[in-house]
mmCIF file with all atom_site columns, C-alpha atoms in Angstrom:
data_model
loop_
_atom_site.group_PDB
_atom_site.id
_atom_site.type_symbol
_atom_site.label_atom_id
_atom_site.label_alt_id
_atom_site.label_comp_id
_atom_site.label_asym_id
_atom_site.label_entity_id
_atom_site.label_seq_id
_atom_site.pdbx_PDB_ins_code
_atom_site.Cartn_x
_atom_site.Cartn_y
_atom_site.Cartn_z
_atom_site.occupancy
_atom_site.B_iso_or_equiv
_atom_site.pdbx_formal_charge
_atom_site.auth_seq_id
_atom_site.auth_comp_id
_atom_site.auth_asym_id
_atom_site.auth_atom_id
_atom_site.pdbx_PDB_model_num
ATOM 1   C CA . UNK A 1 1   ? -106.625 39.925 -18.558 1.00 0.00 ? 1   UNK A CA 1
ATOM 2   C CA . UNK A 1 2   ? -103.604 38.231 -17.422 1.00 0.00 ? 2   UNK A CA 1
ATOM 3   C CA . UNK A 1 3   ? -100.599 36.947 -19.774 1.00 0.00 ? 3   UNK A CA 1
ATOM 4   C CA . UNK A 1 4   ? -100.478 33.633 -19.786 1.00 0.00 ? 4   UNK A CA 1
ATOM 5   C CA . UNK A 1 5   ? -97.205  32.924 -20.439 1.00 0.00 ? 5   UNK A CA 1
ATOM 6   C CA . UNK A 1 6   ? -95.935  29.550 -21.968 1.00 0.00 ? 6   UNK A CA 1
ATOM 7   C CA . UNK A 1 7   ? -94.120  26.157 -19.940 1.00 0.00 ? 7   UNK A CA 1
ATOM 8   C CA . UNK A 1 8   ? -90.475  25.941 -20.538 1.00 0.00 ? 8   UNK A CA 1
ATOM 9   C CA . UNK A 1 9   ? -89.619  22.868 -23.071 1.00 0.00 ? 9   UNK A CA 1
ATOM 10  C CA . UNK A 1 10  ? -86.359  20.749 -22.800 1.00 0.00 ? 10  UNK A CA 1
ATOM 11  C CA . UNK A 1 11  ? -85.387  17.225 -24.534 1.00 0.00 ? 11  UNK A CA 1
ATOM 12  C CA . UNK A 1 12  ? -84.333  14.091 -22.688 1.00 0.00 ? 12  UNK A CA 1
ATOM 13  C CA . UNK A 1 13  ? -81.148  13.515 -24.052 1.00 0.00 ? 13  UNK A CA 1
ATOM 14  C CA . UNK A 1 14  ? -81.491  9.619  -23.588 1.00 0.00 ? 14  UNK A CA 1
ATOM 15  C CA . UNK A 1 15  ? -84.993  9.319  -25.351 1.00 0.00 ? 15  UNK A CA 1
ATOM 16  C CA . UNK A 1 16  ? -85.404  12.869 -26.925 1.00 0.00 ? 16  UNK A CA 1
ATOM 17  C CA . UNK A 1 17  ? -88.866  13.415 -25.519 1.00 0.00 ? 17  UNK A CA 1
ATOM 18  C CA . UNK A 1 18  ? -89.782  16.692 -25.600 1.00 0.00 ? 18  UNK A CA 1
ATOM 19  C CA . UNK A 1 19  ? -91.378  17.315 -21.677 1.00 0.00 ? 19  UNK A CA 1
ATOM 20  C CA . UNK A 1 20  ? -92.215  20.520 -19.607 1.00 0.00 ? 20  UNK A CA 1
ATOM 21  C CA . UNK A 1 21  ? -88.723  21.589 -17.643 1.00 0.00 ? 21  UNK A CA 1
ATOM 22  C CA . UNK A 1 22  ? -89.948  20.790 -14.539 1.00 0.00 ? 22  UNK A CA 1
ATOM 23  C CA . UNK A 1 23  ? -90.580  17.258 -15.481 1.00 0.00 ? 23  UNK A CA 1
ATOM 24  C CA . UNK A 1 24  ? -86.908  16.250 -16.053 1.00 0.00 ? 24  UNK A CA 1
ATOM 25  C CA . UNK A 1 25  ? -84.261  15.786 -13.818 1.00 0.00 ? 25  UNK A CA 1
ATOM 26  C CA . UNK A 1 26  ? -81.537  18.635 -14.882 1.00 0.00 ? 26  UNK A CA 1
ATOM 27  C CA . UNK A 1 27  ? -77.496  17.842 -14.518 1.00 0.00 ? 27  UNK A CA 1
ATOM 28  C CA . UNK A 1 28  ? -75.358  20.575 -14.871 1.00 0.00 ? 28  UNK A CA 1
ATOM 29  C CA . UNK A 1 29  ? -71.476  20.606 -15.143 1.00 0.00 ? 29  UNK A CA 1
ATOM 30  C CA . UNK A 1 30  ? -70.626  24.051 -13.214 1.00 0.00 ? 30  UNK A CA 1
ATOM 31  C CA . UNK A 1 31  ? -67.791  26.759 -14.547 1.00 0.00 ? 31  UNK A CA 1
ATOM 32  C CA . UNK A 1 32  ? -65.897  24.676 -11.932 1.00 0.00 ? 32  UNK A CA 1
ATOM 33  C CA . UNK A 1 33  ? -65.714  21.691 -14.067 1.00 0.00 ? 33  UNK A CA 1
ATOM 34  C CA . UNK A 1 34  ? -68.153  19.748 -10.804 1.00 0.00 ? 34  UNK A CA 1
ATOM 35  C CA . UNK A 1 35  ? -71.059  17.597 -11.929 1.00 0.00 ? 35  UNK A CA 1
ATOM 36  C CA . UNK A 1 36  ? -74.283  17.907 -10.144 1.00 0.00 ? 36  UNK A CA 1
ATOM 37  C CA . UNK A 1 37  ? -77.900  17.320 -9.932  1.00 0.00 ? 37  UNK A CA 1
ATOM 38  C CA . UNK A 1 38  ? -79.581  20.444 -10.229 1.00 0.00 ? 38  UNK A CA 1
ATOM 39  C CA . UNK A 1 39  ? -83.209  20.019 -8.330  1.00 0.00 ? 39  UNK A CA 1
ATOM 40  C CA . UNK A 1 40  ? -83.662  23.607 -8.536  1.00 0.00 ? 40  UNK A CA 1
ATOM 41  C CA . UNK A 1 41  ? -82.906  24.387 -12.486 1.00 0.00 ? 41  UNK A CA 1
ATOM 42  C CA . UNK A 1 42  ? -81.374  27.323 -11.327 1.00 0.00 ? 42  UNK A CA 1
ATOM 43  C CA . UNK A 1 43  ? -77.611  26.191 -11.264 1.00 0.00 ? 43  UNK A CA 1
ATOM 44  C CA . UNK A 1 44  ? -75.182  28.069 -13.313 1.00 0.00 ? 44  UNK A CA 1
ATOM 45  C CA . UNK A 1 45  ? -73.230  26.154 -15.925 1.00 0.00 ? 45  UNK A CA 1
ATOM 46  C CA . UNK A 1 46  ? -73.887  23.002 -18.653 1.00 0.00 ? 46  UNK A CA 1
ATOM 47  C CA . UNK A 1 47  ? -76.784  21.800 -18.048 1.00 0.00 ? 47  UNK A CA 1
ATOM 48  C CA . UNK A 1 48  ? -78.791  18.370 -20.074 1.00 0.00 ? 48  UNK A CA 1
ATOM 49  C CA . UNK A 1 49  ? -81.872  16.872 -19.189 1.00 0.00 ? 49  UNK A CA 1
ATOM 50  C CA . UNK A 1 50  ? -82.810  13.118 -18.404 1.00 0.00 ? 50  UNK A CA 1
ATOM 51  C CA . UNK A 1 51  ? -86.301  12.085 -17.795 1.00 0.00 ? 51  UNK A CA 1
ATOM 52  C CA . UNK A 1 52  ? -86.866  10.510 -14.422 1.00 0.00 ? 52  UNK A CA 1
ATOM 53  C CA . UNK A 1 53  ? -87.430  6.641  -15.435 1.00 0.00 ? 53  UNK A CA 1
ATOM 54  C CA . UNK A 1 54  ? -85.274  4.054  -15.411 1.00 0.00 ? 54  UNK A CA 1
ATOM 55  C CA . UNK A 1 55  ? -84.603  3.455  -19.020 1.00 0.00 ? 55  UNK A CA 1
ATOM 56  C CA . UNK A 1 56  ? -84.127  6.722  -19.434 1.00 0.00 ? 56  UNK A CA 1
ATOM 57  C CA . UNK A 1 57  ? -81.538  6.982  -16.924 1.00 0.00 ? 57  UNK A CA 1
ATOM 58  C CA . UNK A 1 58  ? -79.787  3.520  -17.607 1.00 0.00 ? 58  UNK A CA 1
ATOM 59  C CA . UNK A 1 59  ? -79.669  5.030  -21.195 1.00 0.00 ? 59  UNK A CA 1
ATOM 60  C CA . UNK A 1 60  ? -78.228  8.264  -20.867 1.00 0.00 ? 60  UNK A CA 1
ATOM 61  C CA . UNK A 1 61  ? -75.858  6.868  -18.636 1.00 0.00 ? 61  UNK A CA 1
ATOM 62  C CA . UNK A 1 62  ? -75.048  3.498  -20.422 1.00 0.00 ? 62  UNK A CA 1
ATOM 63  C CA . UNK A 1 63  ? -74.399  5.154  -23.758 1.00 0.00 ? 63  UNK A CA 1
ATOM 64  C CA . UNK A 1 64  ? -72.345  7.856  -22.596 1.00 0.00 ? 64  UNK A CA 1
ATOM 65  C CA . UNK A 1 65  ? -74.913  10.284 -23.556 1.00 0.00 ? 65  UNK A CA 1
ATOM 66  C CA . UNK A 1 66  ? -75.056  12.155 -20.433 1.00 0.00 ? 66  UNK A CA 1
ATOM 67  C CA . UNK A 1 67  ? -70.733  12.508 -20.565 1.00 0.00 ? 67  UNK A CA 1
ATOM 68  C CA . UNK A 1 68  ? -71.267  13.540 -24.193 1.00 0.00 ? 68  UNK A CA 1
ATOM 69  C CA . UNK A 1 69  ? -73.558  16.300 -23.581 1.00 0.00 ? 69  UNK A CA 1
ATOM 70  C CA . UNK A 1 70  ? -71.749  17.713 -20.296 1.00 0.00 ? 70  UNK A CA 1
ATOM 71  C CA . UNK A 1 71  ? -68.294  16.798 -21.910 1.00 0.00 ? 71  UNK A CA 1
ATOM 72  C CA . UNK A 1 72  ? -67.690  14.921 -18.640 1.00 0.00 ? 72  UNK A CA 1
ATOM 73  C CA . UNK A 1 73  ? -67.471  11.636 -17.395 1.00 0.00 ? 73  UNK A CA 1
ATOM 74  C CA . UNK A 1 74  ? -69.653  10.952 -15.055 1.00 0.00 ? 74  UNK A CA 1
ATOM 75  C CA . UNK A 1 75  ? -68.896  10.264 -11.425 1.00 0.00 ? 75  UNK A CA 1
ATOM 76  C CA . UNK A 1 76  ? -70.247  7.344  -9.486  1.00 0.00 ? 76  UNK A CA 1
ATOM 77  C CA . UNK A 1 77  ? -72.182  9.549  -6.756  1.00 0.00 ? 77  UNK A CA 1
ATOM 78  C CA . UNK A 1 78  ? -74.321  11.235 -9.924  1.00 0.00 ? 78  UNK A CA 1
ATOM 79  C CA . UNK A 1 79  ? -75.278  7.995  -11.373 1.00 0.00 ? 79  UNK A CA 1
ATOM 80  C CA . UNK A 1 80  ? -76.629  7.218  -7.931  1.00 0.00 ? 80  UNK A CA 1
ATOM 81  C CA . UNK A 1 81  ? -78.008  10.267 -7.290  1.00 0.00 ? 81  UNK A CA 1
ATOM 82  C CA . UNK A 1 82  ? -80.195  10.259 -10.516 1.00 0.00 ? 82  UNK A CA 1
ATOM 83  C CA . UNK A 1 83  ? -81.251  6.914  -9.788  1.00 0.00 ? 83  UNK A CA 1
ATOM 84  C CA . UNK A 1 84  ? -82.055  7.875  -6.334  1.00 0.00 ? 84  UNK A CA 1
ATOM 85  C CA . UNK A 1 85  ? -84.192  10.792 -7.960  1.00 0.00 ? 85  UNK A CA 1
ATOM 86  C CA . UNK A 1 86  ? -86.302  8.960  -9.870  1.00 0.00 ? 86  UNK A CA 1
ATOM 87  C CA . UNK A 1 87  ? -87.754  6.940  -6.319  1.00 0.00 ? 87  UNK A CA 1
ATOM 88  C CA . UNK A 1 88  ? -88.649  10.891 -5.084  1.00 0.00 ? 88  UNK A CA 1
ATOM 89  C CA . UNK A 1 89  ? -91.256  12.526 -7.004  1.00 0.00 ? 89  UNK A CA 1
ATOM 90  C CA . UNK A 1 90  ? -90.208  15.958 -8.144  1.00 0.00 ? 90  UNK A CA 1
ATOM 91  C CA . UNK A 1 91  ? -91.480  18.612 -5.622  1.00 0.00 ? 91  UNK A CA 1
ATOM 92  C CA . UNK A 1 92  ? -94.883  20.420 -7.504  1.00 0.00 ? 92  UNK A CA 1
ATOM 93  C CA . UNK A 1 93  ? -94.770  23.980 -7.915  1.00 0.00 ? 93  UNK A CA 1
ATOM 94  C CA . UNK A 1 94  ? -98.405  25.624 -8.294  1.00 0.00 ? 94  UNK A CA 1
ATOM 95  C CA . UNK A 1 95  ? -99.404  26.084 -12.455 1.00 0.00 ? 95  UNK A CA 1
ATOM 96  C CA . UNK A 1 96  ? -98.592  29.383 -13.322 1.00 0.00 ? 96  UNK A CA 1
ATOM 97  C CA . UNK A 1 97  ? -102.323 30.032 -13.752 1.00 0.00 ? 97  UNK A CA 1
ATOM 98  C CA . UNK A 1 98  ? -102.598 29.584 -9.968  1.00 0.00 ? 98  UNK A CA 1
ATOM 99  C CA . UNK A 1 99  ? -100.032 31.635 -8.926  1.00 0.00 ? 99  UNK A CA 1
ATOM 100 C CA . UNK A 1 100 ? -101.356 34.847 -11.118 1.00 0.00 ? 100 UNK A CA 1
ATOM 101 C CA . UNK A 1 101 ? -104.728 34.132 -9.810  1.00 0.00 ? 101 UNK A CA 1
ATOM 102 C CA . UNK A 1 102 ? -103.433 34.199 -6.349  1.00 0.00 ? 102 UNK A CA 1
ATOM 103 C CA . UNK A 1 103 ? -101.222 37.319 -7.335  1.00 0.00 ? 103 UNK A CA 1
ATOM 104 C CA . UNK A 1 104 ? -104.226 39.544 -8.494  1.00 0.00 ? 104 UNK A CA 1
ATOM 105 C CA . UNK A 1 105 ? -106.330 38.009 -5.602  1.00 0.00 ? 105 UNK A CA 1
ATOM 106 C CA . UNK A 1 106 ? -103.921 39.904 -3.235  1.00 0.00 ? 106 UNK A CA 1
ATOM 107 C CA . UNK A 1 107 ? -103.430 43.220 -5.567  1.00 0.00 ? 107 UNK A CA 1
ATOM 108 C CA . UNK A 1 108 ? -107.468 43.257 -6.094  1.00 0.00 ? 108 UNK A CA 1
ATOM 109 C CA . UNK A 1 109 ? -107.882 43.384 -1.529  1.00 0.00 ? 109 UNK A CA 1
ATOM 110 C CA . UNK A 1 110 ? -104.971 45.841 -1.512  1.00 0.00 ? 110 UNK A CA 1
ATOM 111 C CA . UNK A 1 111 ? -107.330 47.988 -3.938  1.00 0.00 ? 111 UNK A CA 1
ATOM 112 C CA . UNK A 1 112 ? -110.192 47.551 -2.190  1.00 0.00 ? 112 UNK A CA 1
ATOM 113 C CA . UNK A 1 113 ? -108.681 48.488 1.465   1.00 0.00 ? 113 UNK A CA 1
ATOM 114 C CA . UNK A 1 114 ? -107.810 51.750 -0.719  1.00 0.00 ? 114 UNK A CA 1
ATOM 115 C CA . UNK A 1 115 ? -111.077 52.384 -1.826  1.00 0.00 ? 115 UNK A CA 1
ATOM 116 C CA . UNK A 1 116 ? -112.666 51.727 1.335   1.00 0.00 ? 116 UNK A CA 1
ATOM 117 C CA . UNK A 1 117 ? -110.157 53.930 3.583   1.00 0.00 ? 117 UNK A CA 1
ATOM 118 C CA . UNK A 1 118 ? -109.007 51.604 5.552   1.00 0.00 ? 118 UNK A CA 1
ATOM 119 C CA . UNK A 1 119 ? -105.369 52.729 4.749   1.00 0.00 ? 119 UNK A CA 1
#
């Protein structure tokens, strides 16, 4: 039986919703001292998390929330671009369930061929 394994958690820091990761919009302030939007999660460096609505955005942005938590102000281009992110939904990766099924699909015909001699 396969380990299901659990869904990243992170908290808006505008609203303080708790959401799965790949539901907020990451920025990330790199070793570099840059600010960016981070659409892959995967950036190294100081990262917070906004939800992708507009009061959550106007918020975090408003209130200096976003500065505060990257210890950065915040360049014009960023504000844009998380505004700008919000029109685009978030690219869907395949549930986790999904991917193990299709993972043990493929190890399960590799077995098979195997058993039948076919390799």
């Amino acid at each position: 039986m396969p380990k299901v394994r659990r869904v990243p958690q992170r908290q808006c820091v505008a609203c303080g919703q708790v959401r799965a990761k790949r539901d907020l919009v990451r920025v990330v302030r790199t070793a570099q001292g840059d600010v960016r939007i981070d659409r892959t999660g995967k950036l190294s460096g100081r990262g917070a998390y906004v939800c992708p609505e507009t009061a959550c955005v106007d918020r975090a942005l408003g209130e200096g929330r976003l500065a505060r938590m990257l210890e950065r102000e915040m360049p014009d281009d960023i504000a844009q671009g998380l505004r700008d992110a919000m029109a685009r939904p978030a690219p869907q990766r395949p549930p986790m369930v999904h991917r193990i099924t299709l993972a043990q699909a493929a190890e399960s015909r590799e077995r098979s061929k195997h058993r039948g001699g076919l390799l």
